[in-house]
CSV table of C-alpha atoms in Angstrom, one decimal:
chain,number,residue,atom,x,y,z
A,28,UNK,CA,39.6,-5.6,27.5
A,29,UNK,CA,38.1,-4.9,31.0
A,30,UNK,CA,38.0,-8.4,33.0
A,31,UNK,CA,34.9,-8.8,34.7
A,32,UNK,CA,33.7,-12.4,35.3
A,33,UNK,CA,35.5,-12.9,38.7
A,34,UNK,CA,32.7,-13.8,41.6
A,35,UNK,CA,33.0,-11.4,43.9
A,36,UNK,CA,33.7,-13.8,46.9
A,37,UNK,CA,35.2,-11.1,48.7
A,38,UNK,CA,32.6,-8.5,48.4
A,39,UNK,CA,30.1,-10.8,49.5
A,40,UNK,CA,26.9,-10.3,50.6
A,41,UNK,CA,26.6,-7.8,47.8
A,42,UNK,CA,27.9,-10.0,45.2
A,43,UNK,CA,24.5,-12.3,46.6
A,44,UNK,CA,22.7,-10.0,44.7
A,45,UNK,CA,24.3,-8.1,42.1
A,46,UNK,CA,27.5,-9.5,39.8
A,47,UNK,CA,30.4,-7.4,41.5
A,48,UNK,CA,30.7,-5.3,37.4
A,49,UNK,CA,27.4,-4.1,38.5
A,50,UNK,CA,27.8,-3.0,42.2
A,51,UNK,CA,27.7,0.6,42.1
A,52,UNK,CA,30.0,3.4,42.9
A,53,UNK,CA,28.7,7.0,43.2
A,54,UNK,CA,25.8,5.5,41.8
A,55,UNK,CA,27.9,4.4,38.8
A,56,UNK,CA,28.2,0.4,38.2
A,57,UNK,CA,31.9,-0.5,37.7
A,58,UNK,CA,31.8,-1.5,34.6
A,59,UNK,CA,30.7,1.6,32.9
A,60,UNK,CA,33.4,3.2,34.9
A,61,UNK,CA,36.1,0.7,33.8
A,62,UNK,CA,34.5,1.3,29.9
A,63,UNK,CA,34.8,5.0,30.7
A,64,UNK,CA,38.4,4.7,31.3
A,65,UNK,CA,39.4,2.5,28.0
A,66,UNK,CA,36.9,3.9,25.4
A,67,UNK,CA,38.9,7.2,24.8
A,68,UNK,CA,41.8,5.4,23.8
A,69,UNK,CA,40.6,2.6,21.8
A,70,UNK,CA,38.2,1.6,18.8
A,71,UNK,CA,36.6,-1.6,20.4
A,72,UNK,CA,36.2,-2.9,23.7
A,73,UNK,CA,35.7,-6.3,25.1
A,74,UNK,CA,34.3,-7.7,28.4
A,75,UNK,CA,34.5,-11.2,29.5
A,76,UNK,CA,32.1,-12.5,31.6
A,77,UNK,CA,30.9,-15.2,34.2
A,78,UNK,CA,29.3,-14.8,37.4
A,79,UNK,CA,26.4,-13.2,37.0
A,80,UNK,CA,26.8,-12.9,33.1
A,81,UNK,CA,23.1,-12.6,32.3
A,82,UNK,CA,22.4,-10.0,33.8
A,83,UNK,CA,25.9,-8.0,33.1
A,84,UNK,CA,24.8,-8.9,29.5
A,85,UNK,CA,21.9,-7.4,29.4
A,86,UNK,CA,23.6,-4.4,30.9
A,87,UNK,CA,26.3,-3.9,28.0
A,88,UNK,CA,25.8,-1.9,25.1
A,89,UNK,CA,25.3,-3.3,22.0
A,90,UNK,CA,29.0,-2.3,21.0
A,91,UNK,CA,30.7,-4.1,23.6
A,92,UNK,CA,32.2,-7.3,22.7
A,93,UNK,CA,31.0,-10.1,24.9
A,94,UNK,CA,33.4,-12.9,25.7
A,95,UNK,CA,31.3,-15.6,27.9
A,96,UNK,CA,33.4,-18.0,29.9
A,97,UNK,CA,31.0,-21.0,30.4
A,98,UNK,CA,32.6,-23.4,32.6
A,99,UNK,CA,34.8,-22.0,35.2
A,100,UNK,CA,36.0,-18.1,35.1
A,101,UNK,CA,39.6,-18.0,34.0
A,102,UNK,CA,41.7,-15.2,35.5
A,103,UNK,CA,43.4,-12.7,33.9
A,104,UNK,CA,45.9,-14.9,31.7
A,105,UNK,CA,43.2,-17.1,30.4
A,106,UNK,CA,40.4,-14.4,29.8
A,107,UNK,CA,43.2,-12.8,27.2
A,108,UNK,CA,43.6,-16.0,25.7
A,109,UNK,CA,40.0,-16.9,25.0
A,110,UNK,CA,40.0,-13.3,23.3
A,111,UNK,CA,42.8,-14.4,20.6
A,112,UNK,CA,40.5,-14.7,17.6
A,113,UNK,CA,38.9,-11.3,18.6
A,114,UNK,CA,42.2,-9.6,19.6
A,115,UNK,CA,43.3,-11.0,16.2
A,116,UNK,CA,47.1,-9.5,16.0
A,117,UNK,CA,46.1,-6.1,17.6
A,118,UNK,CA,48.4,-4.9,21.1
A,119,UNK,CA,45.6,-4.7,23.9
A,120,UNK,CA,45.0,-2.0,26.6
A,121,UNK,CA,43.5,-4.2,29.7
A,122,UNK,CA,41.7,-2.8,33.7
A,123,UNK,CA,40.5,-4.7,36.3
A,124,UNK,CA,36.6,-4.4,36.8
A,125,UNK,CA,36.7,-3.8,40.4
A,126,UNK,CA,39.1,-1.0,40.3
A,127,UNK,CA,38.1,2.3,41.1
A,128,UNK,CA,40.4,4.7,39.3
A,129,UNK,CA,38.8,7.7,37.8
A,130,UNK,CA,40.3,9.2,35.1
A,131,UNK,CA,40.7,8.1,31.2
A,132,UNK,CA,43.8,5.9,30.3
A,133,UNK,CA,44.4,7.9,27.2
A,134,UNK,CA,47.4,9.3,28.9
A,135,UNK,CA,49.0,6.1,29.7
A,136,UNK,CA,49.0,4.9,26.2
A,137,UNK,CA,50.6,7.7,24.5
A,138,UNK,CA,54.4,7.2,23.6
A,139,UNK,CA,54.1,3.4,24.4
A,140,UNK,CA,56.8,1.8,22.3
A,141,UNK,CA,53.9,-1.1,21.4
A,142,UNK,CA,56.8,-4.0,21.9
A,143,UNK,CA,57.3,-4.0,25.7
A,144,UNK,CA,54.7,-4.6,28.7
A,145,UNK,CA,53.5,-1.3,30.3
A,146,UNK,CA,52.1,-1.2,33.8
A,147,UNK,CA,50.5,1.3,35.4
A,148,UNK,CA,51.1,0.8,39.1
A,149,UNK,CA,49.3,2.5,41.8
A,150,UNK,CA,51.6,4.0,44.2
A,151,UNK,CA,54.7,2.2,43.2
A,152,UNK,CA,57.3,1.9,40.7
A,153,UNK,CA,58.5,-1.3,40.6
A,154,UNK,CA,56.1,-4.8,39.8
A,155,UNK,CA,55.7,-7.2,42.4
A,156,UNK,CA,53.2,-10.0,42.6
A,157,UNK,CA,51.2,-8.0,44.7
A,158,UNK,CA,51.4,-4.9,42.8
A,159,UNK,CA,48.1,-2.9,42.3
A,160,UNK,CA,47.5,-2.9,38.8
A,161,UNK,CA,45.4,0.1,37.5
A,162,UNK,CA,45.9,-0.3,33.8
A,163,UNK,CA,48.1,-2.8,31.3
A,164,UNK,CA,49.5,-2.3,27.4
A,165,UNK,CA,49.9,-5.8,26.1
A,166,UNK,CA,51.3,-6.3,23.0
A,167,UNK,CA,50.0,-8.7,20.4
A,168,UNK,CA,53.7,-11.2,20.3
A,169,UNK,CA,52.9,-11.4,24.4
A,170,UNK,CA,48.8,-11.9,23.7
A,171,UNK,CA,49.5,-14.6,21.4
A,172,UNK,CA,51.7,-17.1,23.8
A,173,UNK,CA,48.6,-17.0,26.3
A,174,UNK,CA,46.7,-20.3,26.3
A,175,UNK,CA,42.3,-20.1,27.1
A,176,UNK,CA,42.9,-21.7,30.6
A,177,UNK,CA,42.8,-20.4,34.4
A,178,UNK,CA,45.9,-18.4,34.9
A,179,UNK,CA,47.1,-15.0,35.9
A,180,UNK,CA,48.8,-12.9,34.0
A,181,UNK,CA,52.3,-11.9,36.6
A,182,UNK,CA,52.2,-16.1,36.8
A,183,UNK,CA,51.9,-16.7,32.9
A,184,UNK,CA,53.5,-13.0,31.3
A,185,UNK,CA,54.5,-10.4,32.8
A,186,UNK,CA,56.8,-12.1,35.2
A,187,UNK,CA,59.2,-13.5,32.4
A,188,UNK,CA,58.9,-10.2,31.0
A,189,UNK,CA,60.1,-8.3,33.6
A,190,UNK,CA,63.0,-10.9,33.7
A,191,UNK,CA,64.1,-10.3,30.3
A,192,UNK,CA,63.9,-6.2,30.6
A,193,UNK,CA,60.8,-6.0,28.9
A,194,UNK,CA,58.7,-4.1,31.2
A,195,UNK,CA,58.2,-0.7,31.8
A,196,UNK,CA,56.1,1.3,34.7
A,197,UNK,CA,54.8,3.7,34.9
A,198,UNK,CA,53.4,4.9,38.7
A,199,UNK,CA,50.0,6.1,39.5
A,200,UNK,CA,49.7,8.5,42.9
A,201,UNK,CA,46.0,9.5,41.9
A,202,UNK,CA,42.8,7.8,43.4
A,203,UNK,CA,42.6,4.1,43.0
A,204,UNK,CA,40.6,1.7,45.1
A,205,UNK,CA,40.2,-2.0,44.5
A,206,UNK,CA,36.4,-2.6,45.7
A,207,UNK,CA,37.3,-5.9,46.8
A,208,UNK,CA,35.6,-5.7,49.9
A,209,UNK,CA,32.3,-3.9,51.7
A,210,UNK,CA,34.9,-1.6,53.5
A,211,UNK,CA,36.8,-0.6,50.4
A,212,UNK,CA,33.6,-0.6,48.8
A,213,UNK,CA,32.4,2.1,50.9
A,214,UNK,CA,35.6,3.6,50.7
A,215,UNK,CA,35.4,4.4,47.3
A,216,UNK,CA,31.9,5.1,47.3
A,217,UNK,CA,32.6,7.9,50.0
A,218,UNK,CA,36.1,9.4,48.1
A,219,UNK,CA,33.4,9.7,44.8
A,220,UNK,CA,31.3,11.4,46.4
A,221,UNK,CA,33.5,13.6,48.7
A,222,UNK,CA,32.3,12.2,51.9
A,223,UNK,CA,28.6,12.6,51.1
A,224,UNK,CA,26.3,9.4,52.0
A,225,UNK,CA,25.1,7.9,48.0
A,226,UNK,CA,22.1,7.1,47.6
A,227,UNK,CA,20.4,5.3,44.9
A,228,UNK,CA,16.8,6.3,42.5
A,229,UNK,CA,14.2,4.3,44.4
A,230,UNK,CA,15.7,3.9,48.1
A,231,UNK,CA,13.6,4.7,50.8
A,232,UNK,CA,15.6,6.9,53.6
A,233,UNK,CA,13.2,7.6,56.4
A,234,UNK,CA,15.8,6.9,59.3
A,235,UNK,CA,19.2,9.1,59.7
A,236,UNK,CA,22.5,7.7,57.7
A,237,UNK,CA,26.0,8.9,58.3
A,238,UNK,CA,28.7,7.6,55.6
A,239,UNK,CA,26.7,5.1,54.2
A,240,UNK,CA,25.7,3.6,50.7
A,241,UNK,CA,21.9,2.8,50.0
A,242,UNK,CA,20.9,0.8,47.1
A,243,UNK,CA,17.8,1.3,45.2
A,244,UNK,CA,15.8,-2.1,46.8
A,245,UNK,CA,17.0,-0.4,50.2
A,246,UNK,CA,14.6,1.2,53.1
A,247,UNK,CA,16.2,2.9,56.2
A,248,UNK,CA,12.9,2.6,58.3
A,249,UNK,CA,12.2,5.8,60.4
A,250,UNK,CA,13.7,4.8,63.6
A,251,UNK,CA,16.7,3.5,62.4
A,252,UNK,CA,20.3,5.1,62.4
A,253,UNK,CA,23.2,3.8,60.4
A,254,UNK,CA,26.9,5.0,60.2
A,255,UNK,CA,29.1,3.7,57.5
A,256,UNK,CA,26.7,1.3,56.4
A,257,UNK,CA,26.0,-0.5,53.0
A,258,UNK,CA,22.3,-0.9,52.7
A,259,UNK,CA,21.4,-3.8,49.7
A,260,UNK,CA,17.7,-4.4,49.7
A,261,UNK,CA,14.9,-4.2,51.9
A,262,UNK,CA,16.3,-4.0,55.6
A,263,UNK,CA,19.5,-5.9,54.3
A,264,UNK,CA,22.3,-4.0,55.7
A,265,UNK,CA,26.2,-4.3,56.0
A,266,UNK,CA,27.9,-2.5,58.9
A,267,UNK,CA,31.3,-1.8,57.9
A,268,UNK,CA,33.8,-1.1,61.2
């Protein structure tokens, strides 16, 4: 399951004008690099979405299970549970949309016991409620108990887990960015591409750029000079200090 319907607040404005699964990094939007991760090691994938789910809709392959949260988005917890009927008494492998982690997950799952929580923790070994979660193992008895309503999953699961020794970790030192906002957005845009600026099909770069992101709508007019910029459409441009 990779959970995409959050809205973005954070990475506003470029959330204003794409849904945040669609923002790109190294020129890649963050769901297929989320579905890039999961797909080795599972038969089906789902994606739930909400803000912007039109569009992220028309995006997904025809493959991809869609899971539309109408109302209100529902977090992590409650995104599971509307999946029940699809998840249907299988264990789950779930990522964040908006994490950058490159690198397939097929390793993590391998030699999972299937009856305890794994977490795969970014930098740490131990879960806290601010832990950085690059990748989860759910099994199906801990699936099951999770209602269809706004919650989070260390509130609603893994939290009385842990308490009752059922969770194991397992710590992640390689790249991993959470593209929550413009500056981490850039930041991960810049460790993809090795420090190089990324620039979109279709931009228009007339001016100089230094550490900067142009979308496709973008135009950096001839006189203009930008360092660590994010350039969205037109002359719409976020300076990132």
């Amino acid at each position: 399951v990779v959970l995409a319907a959050g809205r973005g607040t954070r990475l506003r404005p470029l959330t204003r004008l794409r849904p945040k699964a669609l923002c790109p990094v190294g020129n890649v939007p963050l769901v297929d690099l989320a579905l890039e991760r999961v797909r080795p090691a599972v038969a089906e994938v789902a994606v739930n979405l909400h803000h912007g789910r039109r569009t992220l809709d028309a995006h997904l392959a025809p493959d991809v299970h869609r899971s539309v949260e109408e109302e209100r988005p529902l977090g992590t917890a409650g995104a599971l549970g509307l999946l029940r009927s699809w998840i249907d008494g299988r264990n789950v492998l779930v990522v964040n949309v908006d994490a950058w982690c490159p690198g397939s997950l097929t390793p993590f799952t391998q030699g999972w016991d299937g009856e305890r929580v794994r977490l795969l923790l970014a930098g740490d070994d131990e879960l806290h409620p601010t832990s950085r979660i690059a990748g989860a193992l759910m099994p199906w008895s801990d699936v099951a108990a999770i209602a269809a309503e706004p919650a989070g999953l260390y509130e609603v699961s893994w939290r009385a887990a842990q308490a009752a020794g059922r969770v194991e970790t397992v710590r992640h030192d390689g790249d991993f960015i959470d593209c929550g906002t413009p500056e981490q957005y850039l930041t991960a845009n810049l460790r993809a591409s090795g420090g190089a600026n990324v620039v979109e099909d279709g931009a228009r770069v007339e001016g100089s750029i230094d550490e900067c992101v142009v979308w496709s709508d973008a135009k950096v007019a001839p006189r203009e000079s930008l360092y660590r910029a994010i350039c969205l459409r037109g002359h719409i441009t976020v300076l990132v200090r």
